PDB file of N, CA and C in Angstrom:
ATOM      1  N   MET A   9     178.256  73.270 143.932  1.00 61.00           N
ATOM      2  CA  MET A   9     177.466  74.188 144.718  1.00 61.00           C
ATOM      3  C   MET A   9     178.014  74.208 146.141  1.00 61.00           C
ATOM      4  N   ARG A  10     178.295  75.402 146.633  1.00 72.00           N
ATOM      5  CA  ARG A  10     178.832  75.564 147.980  1.00 72.00           C
ATOM      6  C   ARG A  10     177.674  75.735 148.952  1.00 72.00           C
ATOM      7  N   LEU A  11     177.634  74.902 149.981  1.00 76.00           N
ATOM      8  CA  LEU A  11     176.582  74.999 150.987  1.00 76.00           C
ATOM      9  C   LEU A  11     177.021  75.954 152.093  1.00 76.00           C
ATOM     10  N   ASN A  12     176.156  76.893 152.427  1.00 80.00           N
ATOM     11  CA  ASN A  12     176.480  77.800 153.523  1.00 80.00           C
ATOM     12  C   ASN A  12     175.930  77.242 154.834  1.00 80.00           C
ATOM     13  N   GLY A  13     176.146  77.949 155.923  1.00 81.00           N
ATOM     14  CA  GLY A  13     175.752  77.465 157.238  1.00 81.00           C
ATOM     15  C   GLY A  13     174.261  77.248 157.391  1.00 81.00           C
ATOM     16  N   ILE A  14     173.460  78.143 156.843  1.00 83.00           N
ATOM     17  CA  ILE A  14     172.012  78.031 156.976  1.00 83.00           C
ATOM     18  C   ILE A  14     171.492  76.815 156.212  1.00 83.00           C
ATOM     19  N   THR A  15     172.042  76.552 155.034  1.00 88.00           N
ATOM     20  CA  THR A  15     171.629  75.386 154.263  1.00 88.00           C
ATOM     21  C   THR A  15     171.963  74.098 155.021  1.00 88.00           C
ATOM     22  N   ASN A  16     173.148  74.052 155.607  1.00 89.00           N
ATOM     23  CA  ASN A  16     173.523  72.887 156.415  1.00 89.00           C
ATOM     24  C   ASN A  16     172.584  72.729 157.601  1.00 89.00           C
ATOM     25  N   LEU A  17     172.213  73.826 158.226  1.00 88.00           N
ATOM     26  CA  LEU A  17     171.317  73.763 159.377  1.00 88.00           C
ATOM     27  C   LEU A  17     169.928  73.269 158.977  1.00 88.00           C
ATOM     28  N   ILE A  18     169.439  73.683 157.824  1.00 91.00           N
ATOM     29  CA  ILE A  18     168.135  73.227 157.339  1.00 91.00           C
ATOM     30  C   ILE A  18     168.176  71.724 157.048  1.00 91.00           C
ATOM     31  N   ILE A  19     169.233  71.255 156.401  1.00 92.00           N
ATOM     32  CA  ILE A  19     169.367  69.828 156.104  1.00 92.00           C
ATOM     33  C   ILE A  19     169.440  69.019 157.399  1.00 92.00           C
ATOM     34  N   THR A  20     170.209  69.498 158.364  1.00 91.00           N
ATOM     35  CA  THR A  20     170.319  68.818 159.657  1.00 91.00           C
ATOM     36  C   THR A  20     168.969  68.756 160.353  1.00 91.00           C
ATOM     37  N   SER A  21     168.237  69.855 160.344  1.00 91.00           N
ATOM     38  CA  SER A  21     166.924  69.885 160.989  1.00 91.00           C
ATOM     39  C   SER A  21     165.959  68.908 160.326  1.00 91.00           C
ATOM     40  N   ILE A  22     165.989  68.846 159.010  1.00 94.00           N
ATOM     41  CA  ILE A  22     165.105  67.924 158.292  1.00 94.00           C
ATOM     42  C   ILE A  22     165.433  66.476 158.643  1.00 94.00           C
ATOM     43  N   ILE A  23     166.720  66.143 158.702  1.00 93.00           N
ATOM     44  CA  ILE A  23     167.107  64.772 159.054  1.00 93.00           C
ATOM     45  C   ILE A  23     166.632  64.419 160.451  1.00 93.00           C
ATOM     46  N   LEU A  24     166.789  65.324 161.402  1.00 89.00           N
ATOM     47  CA  LEU A  24     166.398  65.008 162.772  1.00 89.00           C
ATOM     48  C   LEU A  24     164.881  64.981 162.948  1.00 89.00           C
ATOM     49  N   VAL A  25     164.145  65.748 162.153  1.00 94.00           N
ATOM     50  CA  VAL A  25     162.683  65.649 162.183  1.00 94.00           C
ATOM     51  C   VAL A  25     162.236  64.320 161.568  1.00 94.00           C
ATOM     52  N   VAL A  26     162.901  63.892 160.505  1.00 94.00           N
ATOM     53  CA  VAL A  26     162.594  62.597 159.892  1.00 94.00           C
ATOM     54  C   VAL A  26     162.835  61.472 160.896  1.00 94.00           C
ATOM     55  N   VAL A  27     163.897  61.572 161.680  1.00 94.00           N
ATOM     56  CA  VAL A  27     164.163  60.567 162.711  1.00 94.00           C
ATOM     57  C   VAL A  27     163.010  60.515 163.703  1.00 94.00           C
ATOM     58  N   THR A  28     162.515  61.668 164.114  1.00 94.00           N
ATOM     59  CA  THR A  28     161.393  61.723 165.053  1.00 94.00           C
ATOM     60  C   THR A  28     160.149  61.064 164.463  1.00 94.00           C
ATOM     61  N   VAL A  29     159.868  61.320 163.209  1.00 95.00           N
ATOM     62  CA  VAL A  29     158.703  60.719 162.553  1.00 95.00           C
ATOM     63  C   VAL A  29     158.870  59.203 162.437  1.00 95.00           C
ATOM     64  N   LEU A  30     160.089  58.758 162.112  1.00 95.00           N
ATOM     65  CA  LEU A  30     160.331  57.322 162.002  1.00 95.00           C
ATOM     66  C   LEU A  30     160.170  56.620 163.348  1.00 95.00           C
ATOM     67  N   VAL A  31     160.583  57.269 164.425  1.00 95.00           N
ATOM     68  CA  VAL A  31     160.395  56.687 165.756  1.00 95.00           C
ATOM     69  C   VAL A  31     158.905  56.562 166.066  1.00 95.00           C
ATOM     70  N   TYR A  32     158.131  57.559 165.698  1.00 95.00           N
ATOM     71  CA  TYR A  32     156.691  57.527 165.946  1.00 95.00           C
ATOM     72  C   TYR A  32     156.032  56.343 165.243  1.00 95.00           C
ATOM     73  N   PHE A  33     156.471  56.056 164.022  1.00 95.00           N
ATOM     74  CA  PHE A  33     155.880  54.966 163.253  1.00 95.00           C
ATOM     75  C   PHE A  33     156.561  53.614 163.499  1.00 95.00           C
ATOM     76  N   ASN A  34     157.454  53.562 164.485  1.00 93.00           N
ATOM     77  CA  ASN A  34     158.079  52.324 164.927  1.00 93.00           C
ATOM     78  C   ASN A  34     158.823  51.613 163.791  1.00 93.00           C
ATOM     79  N   ILE A  35     159.664  52.361 163.104  1.00 93.00           N
ATOM     80  CA  ILE A  35     160.479  51.817 162.010  1.00 93.00           C
ATOM     81  C   ILE A  35     161.686  51.069 162.616  1.00 93.00           C
ATOM     82  N   ASP A  36     162.349  50.268 161.825  1.00 95.00           N
ATOM     83  CA  ASP A  36     163.482  49.460 162.267  1.00 95.00           C
ATOM     84  C   ASP A  36     164.514  50.297 163.026  1.00 95.00           C
ATOM     85  N   PHE A  37     164.980  49.754 164.145  1.00 95.00           N
ATOM     86  CA  PHE A  37     165.909  50.458 165.024  1.00 95.00           C
ATOM     87  C   PHE A  37     167.204  50.833 164.323  1.00 95.00           C
ATOM     88  N   ARG A  38     167.729  49.950 163.480  1.00 96.00           N
ATOM     89  CA  ARG A  38     169.015  50.220 162.821  1.00 96.00           C
ATOM     90  C   ARG A  38     168.948  51.470 161.951  1.00 96.00           C
ATOM     91  N   LEU A  39     167.858  51.631 161.205  1.00 95.00           N
ATOM     92  CA  LEU A  39     167.702  52.816 160.361  1.00 95.00           C
ATOM     93  C   LEU A  39     167.653  54.080 161.214  1.00 95.00           C
ATOM     94  N   ILE A  40     166.887  54.038 162.285  1.00 95.00           N
ATOM     95  CA  ILE A  40     166.779  55.193 163.170  1.00 95.00           C
ATOM     96  C   ILE A  40     168.129  55.503 163.808  1.00 95.00           C
ATOM     97  N   PHE A  41     168.835  54.461 164.238  1.00 96.00           N
ATOM     98  CA  PHE A  41     170.136  54.640 164.878  1.00 96.00           C
ATOM     99  C   PHE A  41     171.127  55.308 163.933  1.00 96.00           C
ATOM    100  N   TYR A  42     171.235  54.795 162.713  1.00 96.00           N
ATOM    101  CA  TYR A  42     172.195  55.351 161.759  1.00 96.00           C
ATOM    102  C   TYR A  42     171.813  56.765 161.330  1.00 96.00           C
ATOM    103  N   LEU A  43     170.533  57.040 161.172  1.00 94.00           N
ATOM    104  CA  LEU A  43     170.119  58.406 160.844  1.00 94.00           C
ATOM    105  C   LEU A  43     170.401  59.364 161.995  1.00 94.00           C
ATOM    106  N   THR A  44     170.239  58.889 163.233  1.00 94.00           N
ATOM    107  CA  THR A  44     170.544  59.727 164.389  1.00 94.00           C
ATOM    108  C   THR A  44     172.029  60.053 164.453  1.00 94.00           C
ATOM    109  N   ILE A  45     172.860  59.052 164.235  1.00 95.00           N
ATOM    110  CA  ILE A  45     174.312  59.271 164.228  1.00 95.00           C
ATOM    111  C   ILE A  45     174.698  60.236 163.103  1.00 95.00           C
ATOM    112  N   ALA A  46     174.120  60.040 161.927  1.00 93.00           N
ATOM    113  CA  ALA A  46     174.402  60.936 160.801  1.00 93.00           C
ATOM    114  C   ALA A  46     173.927  62.354 161.105  1.00 93.00           C
ATOM    115  N   GLY A  47     172.756  62.494 161.720  1.00 92.00           N
ATOM    116  CA  GLY A  47     172.241  63.811 162.062  1.00 92.00           C
ATOM    117  C   GLY A  47     173.101  64.514 163.091  1.00 92.00           C
ATOM    118  N   GLN A  48     173.595  63.771 164.077  1.00 93.00           N
ATOM    119  CA  GLN A  48     174.459  64.375 165.086  1.00 93.00           C
ATOM    120  C   GLN A  48     175.801  64.784 164.498  1.00 93.00           C
ATOM    121  N   ALA A  49     176.347  63.958 163.616  1.00 94.00           N
ATOM    122  CA  ALA A  49     177.606  64.310 162.956  1.00 94.00           C
ATOM    123  C   ALA A  49     177.414  65.535 162.064  1.00 94.00           C
ATOM    124  N   LEU A  50     176.295  65.585 161.375  1.00 92.00           N
ATOM    125  CA  LEU A  50     176.010  66.738 160.522  1.00 92.00           C
ATOM    126  C   LEU A  50     175.802  68.001 161.354  1.00 92.00           C
ATOM    127  N   LEU A  51     175.221  67.866 162.532  1.00 91.00           N
ATOM    128  CA  LEU A  51     175.046  69.013 163.420  1.00 91.00           C
ATOM    129  C   LEU A  51     176.397  69.559 163.876  1.00 91.00           C
ATOM    130  N   ILE A  52     177.306  68.684 164.246  1.00 94.00           N
ATOM    131  CA  ILE A  52     178.650  69.126 164.647  1.00 94.00           C
ATOM    132  C   ILE A  52     179.357  69.792 163.471  1.00 94.00           C
ATOM    133  N   PHE A  53     179.244  69.208 162.281  1.00 92.00           N
ATOM    134  CA  PHE A  53     179.839  69.798 161.085  1.00 92.00           C
ATOM    135  C   PHE A  53     179.235  71.172 160.791  1.00 92.00           C
ATOM    136  N   THR A  54     177.909  71.299 160.958  1.00 90.00           N
ATOM    137  CA  THR A  54     177.231  72.572 160.709  1.00 90.00           C
ATOM    138  C   THR A  54     177.709  73.648 161.681  1.00 90.00           C
ATOM    139  N   VAL A  55     177.837  73.298 162.945  1.00 90.00           N
ATOM    140  CA  VAL A  55     178.337  74.265 163.934  1.00 90.00           C
ATOM    141  C   VAL A  55     179.750  74.696 163.575  1.00 90.00           C
ATOM    142  N   TYR A  56     180.587  73.758 163.176  1.00 91.00           N
ATOM    143  CA  TYR A  56     181.951  74.087 162.757  1.00 91.00           C
ATOM    144  C   TYR A  56     181.941  75.031 161.550  1.00 91.00           C
ATOM    145  N   LYS A  57     181.108  74.729 160.552  1.00 87.00           N
ATOM    146  CA  LYS A  57     181.061  75.565 159.345  1.00 87.00           C
ATOM    147  C   LYS A  57     180.573  76.974 159.656  1.00 87.00           C
ATOM    148  N   VAL A  58     179.574  77.093 160.544  1.00 85.00           N
ATOM    149  CA  VAL A  58     179.050  78.412 160.883  1.00 85.00           C
ATOM    150  C   VAL A  58     180.105  79.218 161.638  1.00 85.00           C
ATOM    151  N   LEU A  59     180.800  78.587 162.565  1.00 87.00           N
ATOM    152  CA  LEU A  59     181.784  79.310 163.365  1.00 87.00           C
ATOM    153  C   LEU A  59     183.044  79.671 162.592  1.00 87.00           C
ATOM    154  N   THR A  60     183.385  78.914 161.564  1.00 86.00           N
ATOM    155  CA  THR A  60     184.599  79.202 160.793  1.00 86.00           C
ATOM    156  C   THR A  60     184.303  79.889 159.462  1.00 86.00           C
ATOM    157  N   ASP A  61     183.073  80.305 159.243  1.00 81.00           N
ATOM    158  CA  ASP A  61     182.710  80.964 157.997  1.00 81.00           C
ATOM    159  C   ASP A  61     183.429  82.304 157.890  1.00 81.00           C
ATOM    160  N   SER A  62     183.866  82.660 156.710  1.00 78.00           N
ATOM    161  CA  SER A  62     184.609  83.906 156.505  1.00 78.00           C
ATOM    162  C   SER A  62     183.666  85.048 156.142  1.00 78.00           C
ATOM    163  N   PHE A  63     182.605  85.193 156.915  1.00 73.00           N
ATOM    164  CA  PHE A  63     181.614  86.231 156.673  1.00 73.00           C
ATOM    165  C   PHE A  63     182.146  87.566 157.175  1.00 73.00           C
ATOM    166  N   LYS A  64     182.081  88.568 156.347  1.00 76.00           N
ATOM    167  CA  LYS A  64     182.540  89.913 156.718  1.00 76.00           C
ATOM    168  C   LYS A  64     181.377  90.882 156.586  1.00 76.00           C
ATOM    169  N   THR A  65     181.331  91.864 157.474  1.00 73.00           N
ATOM    170  CA  THR A  65     180.292  92.878 157.412  1.00 73.00           C
ATOM    171  C   THR A  65     180.866  94.208 157.851  1.00 73.00           C
ATOM    172  N   ASP A  66     180.210  95.275 157.426  1.00 77.00           N
ATOM    173  CA  ASP A  66     180.635  96.607 157.860  1.00 77.00           C
ATOM    174  C   ASP A  66     179.711  97.157 158.936  1.00 77.00           C
ATOM    175  N   LYS A  67     178.813  96.333 159.436  1.00 73.00           N
ATOM    176  CA  LYS A  67     177.878  96.742 160.484  1.00 73.00           C
ATOM    177  C   LYS A  67     178.595  96.773 161.832  1.00 73.00           C
ATOM    178  N   THR A  68     178.138  97.666 162.699  1.00 74.00           N
ATOM    179  CA  THR A  68     178.651  97.739 164.060  1.00 74.00           C
ATOM    180  C   THR A  68     177.481  97.661 165.025  1.00 74.00           C
ATOM    181  N   PHE A  69     177.761  97.684 166.329  1.00 71.00           N
ATOM    182  CA  PHE A  69     176.696  97.640 167.308  1.00 71.00           C
ATOM    183  C   PHE A  69     175.842  98.908 167.265  1.00 71.00           C
ATOM    184  N   GLU A  70     176.386 100.003 166.782  1.00 70.00           N
ATOM    185  CA  GLU A  70     175.604 101.229 166.659  1.00 70.00           C
ATOM    186  C   GLU A  70     174.525 101.113 165.582  1.00 70.00           C
ATOM    187  N   ASP A  71     174.691 100.178 164.651  1.00 66.00           N
ATOM    188  CA  ASP A  71     173.685  99.975 163.599  1.00 66.00           C
ATOM    189  C   ASP A  71     172.445  99.257 164.126  1.00 66.00           C
ATOM    190  N   CYS A  72     172.537  98.663 165.300  1.00 68.00           N
ATOM    191  CA  CYS A  72     171.441  97.914 165.931  1.00 68.00           C
ATOM    192  C   CYS A  72     170.967  96.797 165.009  1.00 68.00           C
ATOM    193  N   TYR A  73     169.672  96.605 164.977  1.00 64.00           N
ATOM    194  CA  TYR A  73     169.105  95.549 164.146  1.00 64.00           C
ATOM    195  C   TYR A  73     168.805  96.088 162.755  1.00 64.00           C
ATOM    196  N   GLU A  74     168.825  95.206 161.778  1.00 60.00           N
ATOM    197  CA  GLU A  74     168.589  95.658 160.411  1.00 60.00           C
ATOM    198  C   GLU A  74     167.130  96.008 160.156  1.00 60.00           C
ATOM    199  N   ASP A  75     166.214  95.477 160.952  1.00 59.00           N
ATOM    200  CA  ASP A  75     164.810  95.790 160.726  1.00 59.00           C
ATOM    201  C   ASP A  75     164.375  97.033 161.505  1.00 59.00           C
ATOM    202  N   TYR A  76     165.269  97.599 162.277  1.00 56.00           N
ATOM    203  CA  TYR A  76     164.935  98.801 163.048  1.00 56.00           C
ATOM    204  C   TYR A  76     166.138  99.733 163.003  1.00 56.00           C
ATOM    205  N   THR A  77     165.942 100.919 162.468  1.00 55.00           N
ATOM    206  CA  THR A  77     167.025 101.885 162.414  1.00 55.00           C
ATOM    207  C   THR A  77     166.653 103.106 163.243  1.00 55.00           C
ATOM    208  N   HIS A  78     167.657 103.688 163.866  1.00 56.00           N
ATOM    209  CA  HIS A  78     167.430 104.905 164.635  1.00 56.00           C
ATOM    210  C   HIS A  78     167.358 106.092 163.674  1.00 56.00           C
ATOM    211  N   LYS A  79     166.415 106.954 163.901  1.00 60.00           N
ATOM    212  CA  LYS A  79     166.302 108.144 163.067  1.00 60.00           C
ATOM    213  C   LYS A  79     167.093 109.263 163.705  1.00 60.00           C
ATOM    214  N   GLU A  80     167.943 109.842 162.905  1.00 58.00           N
ATOM    215  CA  GLU A  80     168.747 110.976 163.376  1.00 58.00           C
ATOM    216  C   GLU A  80     167.869 112.215 163.409  1.00 58.00           C
ATOM    217  N   GLU A  81     167.942 112.935 164.516  1.00 52.00           N
ATOM    218  CA  GLU A  81     167.145 114.156 164.615  1.00 52.00           C
ATOM    219  C   GLU A  81     167.999 115.377 164.675  1.00 52.00           C
TER     220      GLU A  81
END
């Protein structure tokens, strides 16, 4: 299964939220430290994957946003 940028971002966000919850409950420092390092490395990897993704589109700036289209009169 190929993970796209959004999936990587969701996984990264979940890991960093888990770190926050573990800090709140005063869990062992080593676990929090290693999860933080893993989350930061995953964040850098996610940014790299998003920026180097081979996504192609035929949209231009004249198309504006996809949820709002200009009506031709």
